[in-house]
Coordinates of C-alpha atoms and ligand atoms in Angstrom, one line a residue:
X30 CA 88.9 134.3 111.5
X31 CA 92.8 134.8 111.4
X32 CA 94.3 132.7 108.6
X33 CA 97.4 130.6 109.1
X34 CA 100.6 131.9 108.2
X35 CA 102.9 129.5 106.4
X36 CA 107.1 129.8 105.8
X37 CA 108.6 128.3 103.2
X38 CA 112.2 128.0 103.3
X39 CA 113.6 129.0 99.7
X40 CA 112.3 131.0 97.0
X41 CA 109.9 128.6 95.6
X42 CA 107.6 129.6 92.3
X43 CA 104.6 131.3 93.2
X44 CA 102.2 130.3 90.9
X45 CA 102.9 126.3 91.6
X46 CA 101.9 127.5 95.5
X47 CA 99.0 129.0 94.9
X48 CA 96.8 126.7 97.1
X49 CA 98.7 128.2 100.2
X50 CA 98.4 131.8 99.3
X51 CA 94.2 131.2 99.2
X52 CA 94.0 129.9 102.6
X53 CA 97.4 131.5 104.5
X54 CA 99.4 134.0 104.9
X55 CA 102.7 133.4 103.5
X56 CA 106.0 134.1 104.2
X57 CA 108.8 132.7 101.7
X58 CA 112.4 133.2 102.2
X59 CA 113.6 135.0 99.0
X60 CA 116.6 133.4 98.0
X61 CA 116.7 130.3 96.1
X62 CA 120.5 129.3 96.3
X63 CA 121.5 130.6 99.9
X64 CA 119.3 128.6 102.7
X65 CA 117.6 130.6 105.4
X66 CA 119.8 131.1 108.1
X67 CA 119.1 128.7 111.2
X68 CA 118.4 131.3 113.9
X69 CA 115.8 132.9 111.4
X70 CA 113.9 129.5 110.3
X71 CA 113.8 129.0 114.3
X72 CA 112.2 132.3 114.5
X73 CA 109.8 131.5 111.6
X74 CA 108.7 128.2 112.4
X75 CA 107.8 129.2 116.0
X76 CA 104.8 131.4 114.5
X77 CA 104.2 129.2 111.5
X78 CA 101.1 127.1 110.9
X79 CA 103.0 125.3 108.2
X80 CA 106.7 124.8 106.8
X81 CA 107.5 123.7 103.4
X82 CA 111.1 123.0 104.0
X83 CA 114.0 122.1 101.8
X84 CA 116.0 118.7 102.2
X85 CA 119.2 120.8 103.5
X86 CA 117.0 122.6 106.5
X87 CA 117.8 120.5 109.7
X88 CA 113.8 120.0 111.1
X89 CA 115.0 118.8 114.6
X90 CA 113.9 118.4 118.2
X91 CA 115.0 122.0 119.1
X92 CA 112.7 123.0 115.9
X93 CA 109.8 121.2 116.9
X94 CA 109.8 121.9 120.7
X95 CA 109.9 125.9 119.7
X96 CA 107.0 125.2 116.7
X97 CA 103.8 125.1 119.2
X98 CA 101.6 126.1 116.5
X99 CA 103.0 124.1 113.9
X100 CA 100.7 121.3 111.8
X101 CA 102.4 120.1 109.3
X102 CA 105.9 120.0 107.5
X103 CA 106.0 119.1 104.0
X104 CA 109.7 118.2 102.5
X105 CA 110.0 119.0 98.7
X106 CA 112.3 115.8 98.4
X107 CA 111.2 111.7 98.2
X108 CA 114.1 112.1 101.1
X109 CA 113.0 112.9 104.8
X110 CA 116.7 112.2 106.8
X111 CA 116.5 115.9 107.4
X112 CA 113.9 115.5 109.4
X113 CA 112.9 113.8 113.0
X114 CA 109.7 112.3 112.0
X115 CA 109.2 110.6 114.9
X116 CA 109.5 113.8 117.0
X117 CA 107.4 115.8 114.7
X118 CA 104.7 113.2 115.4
X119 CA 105.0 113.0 119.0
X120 CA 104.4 116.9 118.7
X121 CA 101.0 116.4 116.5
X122 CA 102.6 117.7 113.4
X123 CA 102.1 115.4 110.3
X124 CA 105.2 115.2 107.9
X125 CA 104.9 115.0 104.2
X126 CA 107.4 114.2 101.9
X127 CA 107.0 114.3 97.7
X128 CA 107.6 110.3 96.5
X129 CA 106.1 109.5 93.0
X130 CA 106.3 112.2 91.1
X131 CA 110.2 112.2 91.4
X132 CA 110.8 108.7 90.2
X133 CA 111.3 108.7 86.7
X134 CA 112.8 112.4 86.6
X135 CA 115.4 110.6 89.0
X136 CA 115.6 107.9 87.2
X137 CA 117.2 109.3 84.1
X138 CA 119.0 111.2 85.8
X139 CA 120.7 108.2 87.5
X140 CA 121.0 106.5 84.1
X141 CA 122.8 109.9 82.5
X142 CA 125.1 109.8 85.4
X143 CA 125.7 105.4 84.4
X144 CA 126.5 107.1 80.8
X145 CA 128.4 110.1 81.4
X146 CA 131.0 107.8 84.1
X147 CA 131.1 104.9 81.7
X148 CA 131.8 106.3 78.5
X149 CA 133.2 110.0 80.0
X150 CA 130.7 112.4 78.9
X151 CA 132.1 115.2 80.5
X152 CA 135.8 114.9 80.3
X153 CA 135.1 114.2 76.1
X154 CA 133.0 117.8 76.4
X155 CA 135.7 119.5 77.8
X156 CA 138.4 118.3 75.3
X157 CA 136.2 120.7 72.6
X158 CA 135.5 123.3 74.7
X159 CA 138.8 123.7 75.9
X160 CA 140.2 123.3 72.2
X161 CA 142.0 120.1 73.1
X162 CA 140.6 118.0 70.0
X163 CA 143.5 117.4 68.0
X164 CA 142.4 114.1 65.6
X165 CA 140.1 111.2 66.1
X166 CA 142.1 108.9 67.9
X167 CA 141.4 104.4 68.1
X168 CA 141.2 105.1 72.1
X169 CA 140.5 108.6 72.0
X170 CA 138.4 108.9 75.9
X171 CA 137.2 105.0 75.4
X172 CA 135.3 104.2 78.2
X173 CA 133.0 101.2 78.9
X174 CA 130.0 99.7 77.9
X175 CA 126.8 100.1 79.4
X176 CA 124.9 97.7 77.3
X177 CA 125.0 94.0 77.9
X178 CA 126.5 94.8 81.5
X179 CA 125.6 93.6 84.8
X180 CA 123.6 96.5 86.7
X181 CA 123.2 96.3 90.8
X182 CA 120.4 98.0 92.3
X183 CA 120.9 98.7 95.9
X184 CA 117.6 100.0 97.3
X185 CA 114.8 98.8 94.8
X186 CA 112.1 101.2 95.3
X187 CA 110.2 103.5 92.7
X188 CA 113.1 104.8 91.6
X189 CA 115.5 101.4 91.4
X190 CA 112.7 99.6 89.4
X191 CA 112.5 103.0 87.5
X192 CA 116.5 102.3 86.8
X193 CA 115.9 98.9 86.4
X194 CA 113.4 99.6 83.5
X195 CA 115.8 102.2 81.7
X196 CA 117.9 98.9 81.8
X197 CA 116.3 96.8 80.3
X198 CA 116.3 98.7 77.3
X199 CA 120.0 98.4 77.5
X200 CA 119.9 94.6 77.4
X201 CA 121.5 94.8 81.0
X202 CA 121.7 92.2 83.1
X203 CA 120.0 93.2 86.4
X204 CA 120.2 92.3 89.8
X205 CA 119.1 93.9 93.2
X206 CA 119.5 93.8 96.7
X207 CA 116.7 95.8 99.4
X208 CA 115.2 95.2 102.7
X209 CA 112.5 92.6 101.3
X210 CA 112.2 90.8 98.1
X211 CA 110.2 92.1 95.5
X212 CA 108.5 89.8 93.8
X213 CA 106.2 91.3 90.7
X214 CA 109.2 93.5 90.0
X215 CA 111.2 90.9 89.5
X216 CA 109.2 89.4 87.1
X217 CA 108.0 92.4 85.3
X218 CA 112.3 93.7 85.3
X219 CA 113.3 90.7 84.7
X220 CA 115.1 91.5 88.0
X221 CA 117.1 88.8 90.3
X222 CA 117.7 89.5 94.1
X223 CA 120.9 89.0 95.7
X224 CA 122.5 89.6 98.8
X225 CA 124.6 92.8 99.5
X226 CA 127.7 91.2 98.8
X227 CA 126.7 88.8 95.9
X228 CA 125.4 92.5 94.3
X229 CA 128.8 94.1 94.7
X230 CA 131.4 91.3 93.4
X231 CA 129.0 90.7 90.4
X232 CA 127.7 93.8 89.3
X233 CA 129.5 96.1 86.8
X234 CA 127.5 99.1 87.8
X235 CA 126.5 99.3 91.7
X236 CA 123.7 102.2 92.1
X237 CA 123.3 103.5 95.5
X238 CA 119.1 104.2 96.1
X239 CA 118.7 103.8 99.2
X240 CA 117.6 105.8 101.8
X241 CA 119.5 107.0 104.6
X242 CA 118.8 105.7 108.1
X243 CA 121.4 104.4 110.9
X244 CA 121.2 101.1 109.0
X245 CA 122.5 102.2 105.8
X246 CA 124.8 105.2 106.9
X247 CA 128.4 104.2 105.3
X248 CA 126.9 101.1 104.0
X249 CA 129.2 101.8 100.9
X250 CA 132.8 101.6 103.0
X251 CA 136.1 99.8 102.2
X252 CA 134.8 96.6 102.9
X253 CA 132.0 97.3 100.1
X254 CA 134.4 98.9 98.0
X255 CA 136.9 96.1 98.3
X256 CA 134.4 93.7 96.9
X257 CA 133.4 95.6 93.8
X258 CA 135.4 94.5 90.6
X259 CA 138.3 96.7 89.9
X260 CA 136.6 97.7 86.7
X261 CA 132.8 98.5 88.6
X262 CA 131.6 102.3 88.8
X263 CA 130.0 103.3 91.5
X264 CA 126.9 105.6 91.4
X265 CA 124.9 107.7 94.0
X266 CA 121.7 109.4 93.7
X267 CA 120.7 108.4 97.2
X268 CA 122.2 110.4 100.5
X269 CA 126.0 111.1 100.6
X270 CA 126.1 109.6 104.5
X271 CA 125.1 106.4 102.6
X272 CA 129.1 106.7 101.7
X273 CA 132.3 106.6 103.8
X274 CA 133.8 109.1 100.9
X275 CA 137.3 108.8 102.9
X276 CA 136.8 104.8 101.7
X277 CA 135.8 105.5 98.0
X278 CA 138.6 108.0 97.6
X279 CA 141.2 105.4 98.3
X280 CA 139.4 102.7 96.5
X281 CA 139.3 105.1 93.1
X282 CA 143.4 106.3 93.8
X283 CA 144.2 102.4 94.4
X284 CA 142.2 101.1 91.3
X285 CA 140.3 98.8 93.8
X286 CA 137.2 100.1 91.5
X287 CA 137.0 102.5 87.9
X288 CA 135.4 105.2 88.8
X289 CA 132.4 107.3 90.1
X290 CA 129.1 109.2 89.2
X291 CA 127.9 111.0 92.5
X292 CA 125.2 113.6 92.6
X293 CA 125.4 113.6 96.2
X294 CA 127.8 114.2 99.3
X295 CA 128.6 114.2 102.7
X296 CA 128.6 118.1 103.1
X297 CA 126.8 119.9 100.3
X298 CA 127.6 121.5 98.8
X299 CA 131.1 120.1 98.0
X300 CA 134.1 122.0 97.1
X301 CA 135.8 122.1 93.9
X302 CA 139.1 121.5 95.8
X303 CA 137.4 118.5 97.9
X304 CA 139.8 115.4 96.6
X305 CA 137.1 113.4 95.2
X306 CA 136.2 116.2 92.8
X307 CA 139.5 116.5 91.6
X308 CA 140.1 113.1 90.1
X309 CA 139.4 112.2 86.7
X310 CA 137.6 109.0 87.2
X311 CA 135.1 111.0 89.0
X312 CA 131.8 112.7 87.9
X313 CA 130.1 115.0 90.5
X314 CA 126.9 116.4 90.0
X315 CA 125.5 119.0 92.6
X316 CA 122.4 117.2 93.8
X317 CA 120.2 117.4 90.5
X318 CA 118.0 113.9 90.7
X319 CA 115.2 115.5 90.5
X320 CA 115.8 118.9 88.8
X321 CA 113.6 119.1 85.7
X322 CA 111.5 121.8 85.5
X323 CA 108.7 120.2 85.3
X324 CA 108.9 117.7 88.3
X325 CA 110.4 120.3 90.6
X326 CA 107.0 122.7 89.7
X327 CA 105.2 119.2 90.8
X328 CA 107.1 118.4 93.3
X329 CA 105.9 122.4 94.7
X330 CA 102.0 122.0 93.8
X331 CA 102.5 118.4 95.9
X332 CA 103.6 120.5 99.0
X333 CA 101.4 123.1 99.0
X334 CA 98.6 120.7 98.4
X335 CA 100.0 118.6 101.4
X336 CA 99.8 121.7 103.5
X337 CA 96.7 123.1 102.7
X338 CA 95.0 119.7 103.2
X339 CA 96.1 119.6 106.7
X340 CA 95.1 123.0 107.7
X341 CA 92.4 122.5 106.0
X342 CA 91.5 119.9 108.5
X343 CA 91.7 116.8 105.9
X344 CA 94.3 114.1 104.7
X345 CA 97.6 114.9 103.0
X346 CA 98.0 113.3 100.3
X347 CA 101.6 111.8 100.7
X348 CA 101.9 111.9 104.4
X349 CA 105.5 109.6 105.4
X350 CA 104.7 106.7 107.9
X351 CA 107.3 105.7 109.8
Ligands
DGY20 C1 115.0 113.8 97.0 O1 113.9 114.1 96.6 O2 115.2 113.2 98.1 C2 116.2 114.1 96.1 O3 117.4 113.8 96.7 C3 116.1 115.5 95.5 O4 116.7 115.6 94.3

Protein backbone atom coordinates (compact mmCIF):
# COMPACT_ATOMS: atom_id res chain seq x y z
CA UNK A 1 0.00 0.00 0.00
CA UNK A 2 1.64 3.44 -0.69
CA UNK A 3 2.23 5.29 2.53
CA UNK A 4 1.26 8.94 3.05
CA UNK A 5 3.75 11.50 2.59
CA UNK A 6 3.78 14.24 5.18
CA UNK A 7 5.66 18.06 5.01
CA UNK A 8 6.53 19.69 7.77
CA UNK A 9 7.43 23.21 7.38
CA UNK A 10 10.70 23.81 9.54
CA UNK A 11 13.36 21.73 10.70
CA UNK A 12 11.72 20.11 13.50
CA UNK A 13 13.69 17.31 15.85
CA UNK A 14 13.48 14.01 14.50
CA UNK A 15 13.31 11.90 17.17
CA UNK A 16 10.18 13.86 18.89
CA UNK A 17 8.45 12.86 15.17
CA UNK A 18 9.05 9.67 15.12
CA UNK A 19 5.30 8.51 14.99
CA UNK A 20 5.22 10.10 11.37
CA UNK A 21 8.32 8.61 10.03
CA UNK A 22 6.62 4.83 10.94
CA UNK A 23 3.61 5.32 9.03
CA UNK A 24 4.74 8.24 6.18
CA UNK A 25 6.94 9.35 4.10
CA UNK A 26 8.29 12.57 5.20
CA UNK A 27 9.45 15.45 3.82
CA UNK A 28 10.81 18.32 6.34
CA UNK A 29 11.91 21.58 5.19
CA UNK A 30 15.57 21.91 6.56
CA UNK A 31 15.93 25.17 7.96
CA UNK A 32 14.73 26.03 11.26
CA UNK A 33 15.02 29.99 11.24
CA UNK A 34 14.20 30.82 7.51
CA UNK A 35 10.41 29.64 6.66
CA UNK A 36 9.76 27.65 3.57
CA UNK A 37 9.24 29.80 0.82
CA UNK A 38 5.41 30.21 -0.14
CA UNK A 39 5.44 28.99 -3.77
CA UNK A 40 7.36 25.72 -2.34
CA UNK A 41 4.92 24.90 0.73
CA UNK A 42 2.12 25.43 -2.15
CA UNK A 43 3.91 22.80 -4.11
CA UNK A 44 4.29 20.56 -0.96
CA UNK A 45 1.07 20.66 0.41
CA UNK A 46 -0.65 19.79 -2.91
CA UNK A 47 1.01 16.16 -2.68
CA UNK A 48 0.93 16.00 1.18
CA UNK A 49 -1.27 13.73 3.17
CA UNK A 50 -0.39 15.79 6.16
CA UNK A 51 1.23 19.33 7.09
CA UNK A 52 2.67 20.18 10.44
CA UNK A 53 2.94 23.81 9.88
CA UNK A 54 4.43 26.67 11.82
CA UNK A 55 2.25 29.67 13.29
CA UNK A 56 4.07 32.10 10.70
CA UNK A 57 2.95 29.69 7.48
CA UNK A 58 -0.26 31.44 5.98
CA UNK A 59 -2.73 27.93 5.65
CA UNK A 60 -5.26 29.80 3.46
CA UNK A 61 -8.08 29.19 0.99
CA UNK A 62 -5.59 29.16 -2.07
CA UNK A 63 -3.62 26.45 0.21
CA UNK A 64 -6.44 24.38 0.75
CA UNK A 65 -8.17 24.45 -2.66
CA UNK A 66 -4.56 23.21 -4.23
CA UNK A 67 -4.27 20.37 -1.04
CA UNK A 68 -6.80 17.63 -2.60
CA UNK A 69 -5.14 15.02 -0.78
CA UNK A 70 -4.64 16.73 2.38
CA UNK A 71 -6.16 15.28 5.93
CA UNK A 72 -5.11 17.03 8.39
CA UNK A 73 -2.97 20.14 9.54
CA UNK A 74 -1.57 20.25 12.76
CA UNK A 75 -0.23 23.90 14.12
CA UNK A 76 2.75 23.57 16.64
CA UNK A 77 1.18 26.73 18.48
CA UNK A 78 -2.05 27.01 21.16
CA UNK A 79 -2.51 29.85 18.24
CA UNK A 80 -4.49 28.92 14.94
CA UNK A 81 -5.01 32.79 13.38
CA UNK A 82 -2.74 31.46 10.70
CA UNK A 83 -5.02 29.34 9.68
CA UNK A 84 -8.70 29.31 7.94
CA UNK A 85 -10.26 26.60 9.98
CA UNK A 86 -13.37 26.98 8.68
CA UNK A 87 -12.10 26.43 5.12
CA UNK A 88 -9.95 23.64 5.99
CA UNK A 89 -13.11 21.93 7.32
CA UNK A 90 -15.25 22.65 4.51
CA UNK A 91 -12.40 20.81 2.54
CA UNK A 92 -12.51 17.56 4.97
CA UNK A 93 -9.23 18.39 6.56
CA UNK A 94 -9.19 18.35 10.43
CA UNK A 95 -6.99 21.06 12.10
CA UNK A 96 -5.12 20.50 15.25
CA UNK A 97 -3.52 22.96 17.25
CA UNK A 98 -1.08 22.14 20.58
CA UNK A 99 -3.11 23.88 23.80
CA UNK A 100 -2.20 22.37 27.23
CA UNK A 101 1.06 21.49 27.14
CA UNK A 102 2.09 25.25 26.40
CA UNK A 103 0.33 26.79 29.46
CA UNK A 104 2.60 26.95 32.16
CA UNK A 105 5.89 27.18 29.88
CA UNK A 106 3.91 30.43 28.68
CA UNK A 107 3.01 31.35 31.65
CA UNK A 108 6.38 32.10 33.12
CA UNK A 109 7.41 33.35 30.48
CA UNK A 110 4.64 36.01 30.65
CA UNK A 111 5.48 36.54 34.33
CA UNK A 112 9.49 37.02 33.38
CA UNK A 113 8.44 39.53 30.87
CA UNK A 114 6.01 41.38 34.18
CA UNK A 115 9.59 41.27 36.00
CA UNK A 116 12.07 42.10 33.45
CA UNK A 117 9.59 45.57 32.40
CA UNK A 118 8.82 46.37 36.01
CA UNK A 119 12.00 46.33 37.61
CA UNK A 120 14.35 46.59 34.10
CA UNK A 121 15.96 43.41 33.87
CA UNK A 122 17.59 43.94 30.76
CA UNK A 123 18.59 47.47 30.69
CA UNK A 124 20.36 46.66 34.50
CA UNK A 125 22.14 43.55 32.40
CA UNK A 126 23.51 45.68 29.97
CA UNK A 127 24.84 48.37 32.39
CA UNK A 128 27.54 45.30 33.37
CA UNK A 129 28.03 44.00 30.29
CA UNK A 130 28.68 47.12 28.60
CA UNK A 131 31.04 48.19 31.69
CA UNK A 132 28.62 51.00 32.67
CA UNK A 133 28.50 50.11 36.45
CA UNK A 134 30.12 52.88 38.15
CA UNK A 135 28.74 52.67 42.12
CA UNK A 136 25.61 51.45 43.66
CA UNK A 137 23.43 54.20 43.32
CA UNK A 138 19.75 55.01 45.90
CA UNK A 139 17.87 54.94 42.36
CA UNK A 140 20.22 53.19 40.42
CA UNK A 141 17.58 51.46 37.39
CA UNK A 142 14.54 51.54 40.21
CA UNK A 143 11.71 50.23 38.65
CA UNK A 144 8.37 49.06 40.12
CA UNK A 145 6.88 46.62 42.24
CA UNK A 146 5.32 43.67 41.21
CA UNK A 147 4.18 42.45 44.51
CA UNK A 148 1.10 43.73 46.23
CA UNK A 149 0.02 45.23 42.67
CA UNK A 150 -3.10 45.11 40.77
CA UNK A 151 -2.62 42.49 37.83
CA UNK A 152 -5.38 42.56 34.72
CA UNK A 153 -5.84 39.50 32.89
CA UNK A 154 -7.34 40.01 29.44
CA UNK A 155 -8.17 36.67 27.99
CA UNK A 156 -8.46 34.15 31.09
CA UNK A 157 -7.82 30.87 29.53
CA UNK A 158 -5.21 28.19 30.52
CA UNK A 159 -2.61 30.34 30.27
CA UNK A 160 -4.28 33.69 32.17
CA UNK A 161 -5.33 31.41 35.10
CA UNK A 162 -1.74 29.98 34.72
CA UNK A 163 -0.62 33.89 35.17
CA UNK A 164 -3.07 34.37 37.55
CA UNK A 165 -1.65 31.53 39.82
CA UNK A 166 2.17 32.84 39.40
CA UNK A 167 0.28 35.87 40.97
CA UNK A 168 -0.88 34.85 43.64
CA UNK A 169 2.33 34.02 44.92
CA UNK A 170 3.10 37.62 44.45
CA UNK A 171 0.30 38.71 46.85
CA UNK A 172 -1.21 40.51 43.70
CA UNK A 173 -4.34 41.67 43.51
CA UNK A 174 -6.07 40.09 40.38
CA UNK A 175 -8.68 40.84 38.18
CA UNK A 176 -9.85 39.61 34.66
CA UNK A 177 -11.82 40.36 31.90
CA UNK A 178 -12.85 37.33 28.95
CA UNK A 179 -15.74 36.44 26.80
CA UNK A 180 -17.67 34.62 29.76
CA UNK A 181 -17.17 34.60 33.37
CA UNK A 182 -15.30 31.99 34.99
CA UNK A 183 -16.55 30.99 37.90
CA UNK A 184 -14.28 28.03 39.74
CA UNK A 185 -11.29 30.11 38.67
CA UNK A 186 -12.32 32.84 40.30
CA UNK A 187 -12.65 31.19 43.40
CA UNK A 188 -9.67 28.93 43.23
CA UNK A 189 -7.37 32.58 41.92
CA UNK A 190 -8.99 34.45 44.11
CA UNK A 191 -9.85 36.13 40.75
CA UNK A 192 -12.50 39.11 40.24
CA UNK A 193 -14.07 39.80 36.70
CA UNK A 194 -14.36 43.15 35.35
CA UNK A 195 -15.32 44.75 32.28
CA UNK A 196 -12.71 45.80 29.62
CA UNK A 197 -12.50 49.11 30.80
CA UNK A 198 -12.90 48.67 34.56
CA UNK A 199 -9.58 46.15 33.91
CA UNK A 200 -7.59 48.89 32.20
CA UNK A 201 -8.12 52.09 34.56
CA UNK A 202 -7.52 49.77 37.61
CA UNK A 203 -4.93 47.41 36.80
CA UNK A 204 -1.19 48.13 37.27
CA UNK A 205 -0.18 45.44 34.95
CA UNK A 206 -2.62 44.72 31.86
CA UNK A 207 -1.62 41.21 30.20
CA UNK A 208 -2.74 40.71 26.74
CA UNK A 209 -3.86 36.66 26.32
CA UNK A 210 -6.16 36.64 24.15
CA UNK A 211 -6.54 35.19 20.98
CA UNK A 212 -6.73 36.91 17.78
CA UNK A 213 -10.00 36.94 15.91
CA UNK A 214 -11.85 40.07 14.10
CA UNK A 215 -13.21 40.76 17.60
CA UNK A 216 -10.09 41.39 19.28
CA UNK A 217 -7.79 42.66 16.42
CA UNK A 218 -6.52 46.30 17.83
CA UNK A 219 -8.48 45.71 20.89
CA UNK A 220 -5.42 47.33 22.69
CA UNK A 221 -5.66 51.01 20.66
CA UNK A 222 -5.54 54.66 21.95
CA UNK A 223 -8.70 54.45 23.43
CA UNK A 224 -7.39 51.34 25.60
CA UNK A 225 -4.24 52.91 26.10
CA UNK A 226 -5.75 56.20 27.21
CA UNK A 227 -7.46 54.53 29.97
CA UNK A 228 -4.55 52.69 31.49
CA UNK A 229 -2.80 54.60 34.42
CA UNK A 230 0.12 56.52 33.41
CA UNK A 231 2.20 54.39 35.54
CA UNK A 232 0.56 50.71 33.98
CA UNK A 233 2.87 48.34 31.75
CA UNK A 234 1.48 46.78 29.20
CA UNK A 235 2.30 43.11 28.34
CA UNK A 236 1.80 40.81 25.25
CA UNK A 237 2.16 37.21 24.87
CA UNK A 238 -0.98 36.91 22.77
CA UNK A 239 -0.88 38.00 18.77
CA UNK A 240 0.71 41.36 17.88
CA UNK A 241 -2.71 42.23 15.57
CA UNK A 242 -4.27 42.17 19.07
CA UNK A 243 -2.21 45.80 19.15
CA UNK A 244 -2.63 49.00 17.18
CA UNK A 245 1.46 49.38 17.78
CA UNK A 246 1.14 52.99 15.93
CA UNK A 247 -1.31 53.61 19.35
CA UNK A 248 1.12 52.15 21.96
CA UNK A 249 4.00 53.92 20.55
CA UNK A 250 2.50 57.32 21.21
CA UNK A 251 1.08 56.26 24.44
CA UNK A 252 4.74 55.07 25.74
CA UNK A 253 6.58 58.65 24.03
CA UNK A 254 3.49 60.73 25.73
CA UNK A 255 3.77 58.95 29.22
CA UNK A 256 -0.01 58.10 28.75
CA UNK A 257 1.42 54.56 30.23
CA UNK A 258 5.21 53.32 31.76
CA UNK A 259 6.17 51.01 29.61
CA UNK A 260 6.01 47.63 27.69
CA UNK A 261 6.98 43.80 27.68
CA UNK A 262 6.04 42.41 24.11
CA UNK A 263 6.99 39.04 22.88
CA UNK A 264 4.96 39.52 19.93
CA UNK A 265 4.32 41.89 16.78
CA UNK A 266 2.56 43.05 14.01
CA UNK A 267 5.27 41.79 11.43
CA UNK A 268 7.63 39.25 12.83
CA UNK A 269 10.03 39.40 12.94
CA UNK A 270 10.48 43.02 14.07
CA UNK A 271 13.38 45.18 13.26
CA UNK A 272 15.88 46.48 15.56
CA UNK A 273 15.35 49.89 13.97
CA UNK A 274 11.30 49.51 14.27
CA UNK A 275 10.51 52.61 16.80
CA UNK A 276 9.08 50.61 19.46
CA UNK A 277 12.23 48.59 19.83
CA UNK A 278 14.27 51.50 20.24
CA UNK A 279 12.73 53.00 23.34
CA UNK A 280 13.90 52.34 26.63
CA UNK A 281 10.64 51.69 28.46
CA UNK A 282 10.27 48.88 26.09
CA UNK A 283 11.20 45.13 26.32
CA UNK A 284 10.90 43.07 23.15
CA UNK A 285 11.20 39.47 23.06
CA UNK A 286 11.17 37.64 19.64
CA UNK A 287 8.16 35.39 20.13
CA UNK A 288 9.53 32.93 22.93
CA UNK A 289 6.13 32.00 25.11
CA UNK A 290 6.59 28.83 24.62
CA UNK A 291 10.29 28.16 23.90
CA UNK A 292 11.60 25.78 26.57
CA UNK A 293 13.13 22.88 25.39
CA UNK A 294 11.15 20.67 26.78
CA UNK A 295 7.58 21.99 25.84
CA UNK A 296 8.67 22.72 22.32
CA UNK A 297 9.91 18.72 22.04
CA UNK A 298 6.07 18.21 23.45
CA UNK A 299 4.59 20.48 21.63
CA UNK A 300 6.32 18.24 18.33
CA UNK A 301 5.42 14.64 19.80
CA UNK A 302 1.62 16.46 20.16
CA UNK A 303 1.72 17.07 16.33
CA UNK A 304 3.02 14.18 15.03
CA UNK A 305 0.66 12.18 17.29
CA UNK A 306 -2.23 14.54 15.92
CA UNK A 307 -1.24 13.51 12.41
CA UNK A 308 -0.69 10.10 12.65
CA UNK A 309 -4.08 9.60 14.48
CA UNK A 310 -5.80 10.98 11.57
CA UNK A 311 -4.29 9.03 8.90
CA UNK A 312 -4.42 6.47 10.84
CA UNK A 313 -8.13 6.76 10.53
CA UNK A 314 -8.83 7.67 14.32
CA UNK A 315 -9.33 10.92 16.60
CA UNK A 316 -6.72 13.53 17.14
CA UNK A 317 -6.12 14.15 20.17
CA UNK A 318 -6.42 18.13 20.26
CA UNK A 319 -8.47 18.76 17.20
CA UNK A 320 -9.62 22.90 17.38
CA UNK A 321 -13.46 23.35 17.15
CA UNK A 322 -14.57 26.24 15.95
C1 LIG B 1 1.41 29.81 20.45
O1 LIG B 1 1.56 28.61 20.68
O2 LIG B 1 0.41 30.25 19.89
C2 LIG B 1 2.51 30.70 20.89
O3 LIG B 1 2.36 31.97 20.40
C3 LIG B 1 3.85 30.11 20.53
O4 LIG B 1 4.86 30.61 21.36
Amino acid sequence: MKRPKIFITRKCSEQQLQPLYEIADVDMWPEEEIPCPRELLLEKAGDADGLLTMLSDSIDQELLTTANKLKVVANLAVGFDNIDVQAANENGVVVCNTPDILTDTTADLTFGLILSTARRLMEAANVVKNDQWKSWGPLLLAGHDVHHKTLGIVGMGNIGQAVAKRATGFEMNILYHNRSKNEEAEQRLGATYCTFYELLEKSDFVVCLTPLTTETKELFNKDAFNKMKKSAIFINVSRGAVVNEEDLYDALVSGEIAGAGLDVFLHEPIPSSHPLVSLQNVVALPHIGSASYETRYGMMNLCASNIAAVLNGKDPYTPVRL
